[in-house]
Coordinates of C-alpha atoms in Angstrom, one line a residue:
M1 CA -5.9 55.7 13.6
V2 CA -3.2 53.0 14.3
R3 CA -0.1 53.7 16.3
P4 CA 3.1 51.7 16.0
N5 CA 3.3 48.9 18.5
Y6 CA 7.0 49.1 19.4
V7 CA 6.4 46.9 22.5
N8 CA 5.9 43.6 20.8
G9 CA 4.3 44.0 17.4
S10 CA 6.1 46.2 14.9
I11 CA 8.8 45.7 12.2
V12 CA 11.2 47.1 14.7
N13 CA 10.5 44.0 16.9
L14 CA 10.8 41.8 13.9
M15 CA 14.3 43.2 13.3
A16 CA 15.1 42.7 17.1
A17 CA 14.2 39.0 16.7
I18 CA 16.5 38.7 13.7
L19 CA 19.3 40.5 15.5
Q20 CA 19.0 38.3 18.6
G21 CA 18.5 35.1 16.6
L22 CA 21.4 35.5 14.2
G23 CA 23.8 37.8 16.1
G24 CA 23.0 37.7 19.7
H25 CA 22.6 41.5 19.7
A26 CA 19.8 43.2 21.6
N27 CA 18.7 46.7 21.0
Q28 CA 16.3 49.0 22.9
H29 CA 13.2 47.1 21.6
A30 CA 12.0 43.6 22.5
A31 CA 12.1 40.8 20.0
L32 CA 8.8 40.0 18.2
N33 CA 6.8 37.6 20.4
A34 CA 5.2 36.0 17.3
L35 CA 8.6 34.4 16.4
D36 CA 10.6 31.8 18.3
I37 CA 14.1 33.1 18.5
A38 CA 15.4 29.5 18.9
R39 CA 14.2 28.8 15.3
F40 CA 16.9 31.0 13.9
A41 CA 19.6 28.7 15.3
R42 CA 18.0 25.7 13.8
V43 CA 18.1 26.9 10.2
R44 CA 20.9 27.5 7.7
N45 CA 19.4 30.4 5.8
V46 CA 17.2 33.3 6.8
V47 CA 15.5 35.4 4.1
L48 CA 13.8 38.7 4.8
F49 CA 11.7 39.5 1.8
V50 CA 10.2 43.1 1.8
I51 CA 7.5 43.9 -0.7
D52 CA 7.3 47.7 -0.8
G53 CA 3.8 49.0 -0.2
L54 CA 2.0 45.7 0.5
G55 CA -0.4 46.3 3.3
Y56 CA -1.9 43.6 5.5
N57 CA -5.5 44.6 4.5
Y58 CA -4.6 44.5 0.8
L59 CA -3.2 41.0 1.1
T60 CA -6.1 39.5 3.0
V61 CA -8.7 41.0 0.7
N62 CA -7.0 40.2 -2.6
T63 CA -5.5 36.7 -2.0
P64 CA -7.8 34.6 0.1
H65 CA -6.2 31.5 -1.4
G66 CA -2.8 32.7 -2.6
S67 CA 0.7 31.6 -1.7
L68 CA 1.4 34.6 0.5
R69 CA -1.9 34.3 2.2
K70 CA -1.3 30.6 2.8
F71 CA 1.7 31.3 5.0
L72 CA 0.3 34.5 6.7
R73 CA 1.2 34.4 10.4
G74 CA -0.4 37.7 11.4
K75 CA 0.0 41.4 11.1
L76 CA 2.6 43.9 12.3
T77 CA 2.6 47.7 12.5
T78 CA 5.1 49.6 10.5
V79 CA 6.9 52.6 12.0
F80 CA 5.9 56.2 12.1
P81 CA 5.5 57.8 9.6
S82 CA 4.4 54.8 7.4
T83 CA 6.8 55.5 4.6
T84 CA 9.7 53.8 2.7
A85 CA 12.5 56.2 3.8
T86 CA 11.7 55.6 7.5
A87 CA 10.7 51.9 7.4
I88 CA 13.5 50.7 5.1
T89 CA 16.0 52.4 7.3
T90 CA 14.6 50.3 10.2
F91 CA 15.2 47.1 8.1
M92 CA 18.7 48.4 7.2
T93 CA 19.7 49.2 10.8
G94 CA 17.3 47.4 13.2
L95 CA 16.5 50.7 14.8
A96 CA 13.3 52.6 15.3
P97 CA 13.0 56.1 13.8
Q98 CA 13.6 57.3 17.4
Q99 CA 17.2 56.1 17.0
H100 CA 18.0 56.2 13.3
G101 CA 16.6 59.7 12.9
L102 CA 15.3 59.6 9.3
T103 CA 11.7 60.9 9.6
G104 CA 10.3 60.9 6.1
W105 CA 11.0 61.2 2.3
F106 CA 12.0 64.9 3.0
T107 CA 14.0 65.2 6.1
Y108 CA 15.6 68.5 7.4
F109 CA 19.3 68.2 8.4
Q110 CA 20.2 71.1 10.5
E111 CA 23.9 70.2 10.1
L112 CA 23.6 70.9 6.4
E113 CA 20.9 73.6 6.7
S114 CA 19.0 71.6 4.0
I115 CA 16.0 69.4 3.4
L116 CA 17.2 66.2 1.7
T117 CA 15.4 63.4 -0.1
V118 CA 16.5 60.6 2.2
L119 CA 16.8 57.8 -0.3
P120 CA 18.3 59.6 -3.3
V121 CA 20.2 61.8 -0.9
K122 CA 19.5 64.9 -3.0
P123 CA 19.0 68.5 -1.7
R124 CA 15.4 69.8 -2.1
F125 CA 15.9 73.0 -0.2
G126 CA 18.9 74.7 1.5
N127 CA 22.4 75.9 1.1
I128 CA 24.4 73.0 -0.2
P129 CA 26.6 74.0 -3.2
A130 CA 26.1 71.9 -6.3
D131 CA 29.7 70.7 -6.3
V132 CA 29.7 69.4 -2.7
K133 CA 29.6 65.6 -2.3
I134 CA 27.7 64.6 0.8
D135 CA 29.4 62.0 3.0
V136 CA 26.3 59.8 3.4
P137 CA 27.6 57.2 5.8
A138 CA 28.9 60.0 8.1
L139 CA 25.7 62.0 7.7
Y140 CA 23.4 59.1 8.6
G141 CA 25.8 57.6 11.1
H142 CA 24.2 54.1 11.1
I143 CA 25.7 50.7 11.8
P144 CA 24.2 48.4 9.2
V145 CA 22.3 45.5 10.5
F146 CA 24.4 43.2 8.3
D147 CA 27.5 44.0 10.4
L148 CA 25.7 42.9 13.6
L149 CA 24.9 39.4 12.3
D150 CA 27.2 36.4 12.8
V151 CA 26.5 34.9 9.4
D152 CA 27.2 35.6 5.8
T153 CA 25.0 38.5 4.6
Y154 CA 23.5 39.5 1.2
M155 CA 21.4 42.3 -0.1
V156 CA 19.3 41.4 -3.2
S157 CA 18.3 44.7 -4.7
P158 CA 17.1 46.3 -8.0
R159 CA 20.0 47.2 -10.1
N160 CA 19.0 50.8 -10.4
I161 CA 19.4 51.4 -6.6
A162 CA 21.7 48.5 -5.6
Y163 CA 24.8 50.8 -5.6
S164 CA 23.1 54.1 -4.7
D165 CA 24.6 56.3 -2.0
Y166 CA 21.9 55.1 0.4
S167 CA 22.4 51.4 -0.3
L168 CA 26.2 51.7 0.0
A169 CA 25.9 53.5 3.3
H170 CA 23.8 50.6 4.7
R171 CA 25.4 47.6 3.0
G172 CA 28.1 46.9 5.6
K173 CA 29.7 43.6 5.0
A174 CA 26.8 42.4 2.8
A175 CA 27.4 41.2 -0.7
I176 CA 25.2 43.1 -3.2
M177 CA 23.2 41.0 -5.6
P178 CA 21.6 43.3 -8.2
Y179 CA 18.7 42.1 -10.3
D180 CA 16.6 43.3 -13.3
S181 CA 13.1 41.7 -13.0
L182 CA 10.8 39.9 -10.7
T183 CA 12.1 36.5 -12.1
D184 CA 15.6 37.7 -11.4
C185 CA 14.7 38.9 -7.9
F186 CA 13.5 35.4 -6.8
G187 CA 16.1 33.7 -8.9
S188 CA 19.0 35.6 -7.3
T189 CA 17.6 34.9 -3.8
R190 CA 17.2 31.2 -4.7
D191 CA 20.7 30.9 -6.1
T192 CA 22.2 32.7 -3.1
I193 CA 20.5 30.2 -0.8
K194 CA 21.9 27.3 -2.8
A195 CA 25.4 28.7 -3.5
N196 CA 27.1 27.1 -0.4
T197 CA 26.4 25.5 2.9
N198 CA 27.4 28.6 5.0
R199 CA 24.8 30.1 7.3
K200 CA 23.3 33.2 5.6
Y201 CA 21.0 36.2 6.1
I202 CA 19.5 37.4 2.8
Y203 CA 17.6 40.7 2.6
T204 CA 15.5 40.8 -0.6
Y205 CA 13.6 44.0 -1.6
W206 CA 10.9 44.3 -4.3
P207 CA 9.8 47.9 -5.0
Q208 CA 7.5 47.7 -8.0
F209 CA 4.2 47.1 -6.2
D210 CA 4.7 50.5 -4.5
G211 CA 5.8 52.2 -7.7
M212 CA 2.9 51.0 -9.7
A213 CA 0.4 51.8 -6.9
H214 CA 1.8 55.4 -6.7
E215 CA 1.2 55.8 -10.4
R216 CA -2.1 53.9 -11.0
G217 CA -3.6 53.5 -7.6
V218 CA -3.4 50.6 -5.1
G219 CA -7.0 49.7 -6.0
S220 CA -6.3 49.5 -9.7
A221 CA -6.6 46.4 -11.9
D222 CA -3.0 46.8 -13.0
V223 CA -1.7 46.7 -9.4
A224 CA -4.0 43.6 -8.7
E225 CA -2.5 41.9 -11.7
H226 CA 1.1 42.7 -10.5
F227 CA 0.3 41.4 -7.1
R228 CA -0.9 38.1 -8.6
E229 CA 2.5 37.9 -10.4
I230 CA 4.3 38.5 -7.1
D231 CA 2.2 35.9 -5.3
A232 CA 2.7 33.3 -8.0
A233 CA 6.5 34.0 -8.1
F234 CA 6.6 33.6 -4.3
G235 CA 4.9 30.2 -4.6
R236 CA 7.4 29.0 -7.2
F237 CA 10.3 30.3 -5.1
I238 CA 9.1 28.3 -2.0
Q239 CA 8.9 25.1 -4.1
E240 CA 12.3 25.7 -5.6
I241 CA 14.0 26.0 -2.2
Q242 CA 12.4 23.0 -0.6
G243 CA 14.9 21.1 1.5
T244 CA 17.4 24.0 1.8
D245 CA 16.9 24.5 5.6
T246 CA 15.6 28.0 5.1
L247 CA 13.4 30.3 7.1
V248 CA 11.6 32.9 4.9
I249 CA 10.0 35.9 6.5
A250 CA 8.0 38.2 4.1
T251 CA 6.6 41.5 5.1
A252 CA 6.3 45.2 3.9
D253 CA 7.5 48.6 4.9
H254 CA 3.9 50.1 4.8
G255 CA 0.5 49.8 3.1
M256 CA -1.2 52.3 0.9
V257 CA -4.4 54.2 0.2
D258 CA -5.7 55.9 -2.9
S259 CA -6.0 59.6 -3.1
G260 CA -5.8 62.1 -6.0
P261 CA -5.7 65.7 -7.1
E262 CA -9.2 66.4 -5.7
L263 CA -8.0 65.4 -2.2
C264 CA -4.7 67.3 -2.3
I265 CA -4.3 70.5 -0.3
E266 CA -1.8 72.6 -2.3
L267 CA 0.0 75.1 -0.2
E268 CA 0.3 77.6 -3.0
H269 CA -3.5 78.0 -2.7
H270 CA -3.0 79.0 0.9
P271 CA -0.4 81.8 0.7
E272 CA -1.2 83.1 4.1
L273 CA -0.4 79.8 5.6
R274 CA 2.8 79.4 3.6
D275 CA 4.0 82.8 4.8
M276 CA 4.0 81.6 8.4
L277 CA 6.5 78.9 7.6
S278 CA 10.3 79.4 8.0
M279 CA 11.0 76.6 5.4
P280 CA 9.1 74.3 3.1
L281 CA 7.1 71.4 4.4
S282 CA 9.1 68.2 5.0
G283 CA 8.2 64.7 5.9
E284 CA 5.4 63.2 3.8
R285 CA 2.3 64.3 1.9
R286 CA 0.2 62.3 4.4
M287 CA 2.2 63.4 7.5
A288 CA 3.9 66.8 7.0
Y289 CA 6.4 68.6 9.3
C290 CA 5.9 72.4 9.7
Y291 CA 8.6 74.8 10.8
V292 CA 6.7 77.8 11.9
D293 CA 8.0 81.3 12.5
A294 CA 8.1 81.8 16.3
D295 CA 5.8 84.8 16.3
R296 CA 3.2 83.3 14.0
R297 CA 2.4 80.1 15.9
E298 CA -1.0 81.2 17.2
D299 CA -1.9 82.5 13.7
F300 CA -0.8 79.1 12.3
I301 CA -3.1 77.1 14.6
G302 CA -5.9 79.6 14.0
Y303 CA -5.7 79.4 10.3
L304 CA -5.8 75.6 10.3
D305 CA -8.7 75.5 12.7
D306 CA -10.6 78.0 10.5
N307 CA -9.8 76.7 7.1
L308 CA -8.5 73.1 7.1
A309 CA -9.8 71.3 10.2
E310 CA -11.8 68.8 8.1
Q311 CA -8.8 67.9 6.0
M312 CA -6.1 67.5 8.7
T313 CA -5.3 67.3 12.4
V314 CA -2.4 69.3 13.8
Y315 CA -0.1 68.0 16.6
P316 CA 2.8 69.7 18.3
S317 CA 5.8 67.7 17.3
A318 CA 7.0 67.4 20.9
H319 CA 3.7 65.7 21.7
L320 CA 4.4 62.9 19.2
L321 CA 7.9 62.4 20.7
E322 CA 6.5 62.3 24.2
Q323 CA 3.9 59.7 23.1
H324 CA 6.6 57.5 21.6
Y325 CA 5.3 57.6 18.0
Y326 CA 8.9 57.3 16.8
G327 CA 10.0 54.5 19.1
L328 CA 11.1 53.8 22.7
G329 CA 14.3 54.7 24.5
P330 CA 16.9 57.4 24.0
A331 CA 16.4 59.6 20.9
H332 CA 18.7 60.5 18.1
P333 CA 20.3 63.8 19.1
R334 CA 18.8 65.7 16.2
L335 CA 15.4 64.0 16.1
H336 CA 13.6 66.9 17.5
R337 CA 15.0 69.2 14.8
R338 CA 13.9 66.8 12.1
I339 CA 10.2 66.8 12.9
G340 CA 9.5 70.5 12.9
D341 CA 7.3 72.4 15.3
Y342 CA 4.0 70.9 14.3
V343 CA 2.9 67.8 12.4
L344 CA 0.0 67.8 10.0
A345 CA -1.7 64.4 10.0
M346 CA -4.0 64.2 7.1
N347 CA -7.6 63.0 7.7
G348 CA -9.3 60.5 5.5
N349 CA -7.4 60.1 2.2
Y350 CA -6.3 63.8 2.0
T351 CA -2.7 64.8 1.2
I352 CA -0.8 68.1 1.3
M353 CA 1.7 69.3 -1.2
D354 CA 4.2 72.1 -1.1
T355 CA 5.6 72.7 -4.6
L356 CA 8.8 74.8 -4.8
A357 CA 9.9 77.1 -7.6
G358 CA 11.2 75.0 -10.4
E359 CA 9.5 71.8 -9.3
K360 CA 6.9 70.1 -11.4
H361 CA 3.4 69.5 -10.1
F362 CA 2.7 65.8 -9.8
Y363 CA 0.2 63.7 -8.0
H364 CA 0.4 60.2 -6.6
I365 CA -2.8 58.2 -6.8
G366 CA -1.6 55.6 -4.3
T367 CA 0.0 57.2 -1.3
H368 CA 1.2 56.5 2.2
G369 CA 2.7 58.0 5.3
G370 CA -0.5 58.3 7.3
M371 CA -1.9 56.4 10.3
S372 CA -4.9 54.5 8.7
E373 CA -5.1 50.7 9.0
D374 CA -4.4 50.4 5.3
E375 CA -1.1 52.2 5.7
M376 CA 0.1 51.1 9.1
L377 CA -0.6 47.4 9.1
V378 CA 1.7 45.1 7.2
P379 CA 1.7 41.2 6.9
L380 CA 3.9 38.8 8.7
I381 CA 4.4 35.8 6.5
V382 CA 6.6 32.9 7.7
V383 CA 7.7 29.8 5.8
E384 CA 10.2 27.2 6.9
V385 CA 11.4 24.8 4.2

C-alpha cells in the first residue's frame, strides 16, 4: 500500500513548484524538492503534459529505451484516491483533495442532496430536477491555477471535453486549444510554444491511454502499441521544439491495474449489505465511500468481516482524514460529508460495483482508485530544450 507523499513527493508538490516558479504563489504544500524553482525563471515556456493513466511502473517496464524513459527524473505519488476526477482537479487548481473537495468519480454534494459524476457534472442519484442547470463554478468554488500564474496560459485539450462544464469552470484566463488526434495534440502544443515570444504555461492533457486501458486492459497488446505511439510522438515533439527555451514536465494523474468481472463484488448480490446503506456507494470502484444508517453500523462492520474480509479492508472515513490521506492543512468545509462514514479499500485487484435501477452493467478491465504501487506511483519526466 502506497500513501500520498504530500510533504515533498506528490503531484500536489509538483503544482506547488509550478505556482511558486511562475506566479510567486505558495499554497499549503511545499514545492517539489526534485525541481529547482529557479529554473522556471530561466525559461520562456513551461509545458505540463499529463498522460492519463500512465503509471511509473508501467513506464519503466515497457520502455527501457524510449523517449519518455530517457528523460525520466523519478517518481511521484498521485493523490488519494488515485483517480482522474481527484487528480486532474489538483492539476487544475494546485490544491490537494483536502482543499479542493472532489473525492472521486462519484462525489456526494450535500448542498444538492445528490451524488454527481464530477467530470461530466451529471446527477447519478438525488433530487435535482432534470431542468435545473448546475452552476458548476459556484458549486466547485475553485480558483483555476491558470489565474495564479504571471504568464500567458493555455489548455490543450481533446475537443470533446475542451468546452465541457468542468473544463470551463477551471479554465480561468487560459486560452483553450482543442485537438482531435495524438498528432494534433503535440502539434497544437508545439505551435503554441512557437506562436510568440511571450512567457507561457501550457497544460496539455492526453486521455486515450486511460480510455483504452479501461476497455482492453492496461496489460493488453493494444495499450502497449498505443503507448509506443505516445512515446514516439513525444520524442518527435522534443526534437521539433529544440531551441525554444522550453521546460517540459510530463507526468500522469494515476496508474492502473487489470481486474475484471470475476474480481468484481456486485452489491446486488449482497442485499443485506445494501439495505444498511442510506444512499448508493460513491467514490471509486477501487475505493468506495459508504453512508451507513446510524443504527446499522455494527451490523455493517460485522457483515464485512464475515463475508468480504478477503476482498476489502474497511476504514472509518474520519481515520483517513486524521491520517492526512487527502492532504495537509485546513480541509474543505464539506470534505467530511463527501467521504461517507466508511471507506472500502479493495484488496488485490478487486473492485466493487453498485448498479442502480436503470443503469447498465459494465466492467472495466483496467481500473484505478486504489493504493497499490501500480496505481499510486506516476512518473516525473523533465526535459529542458
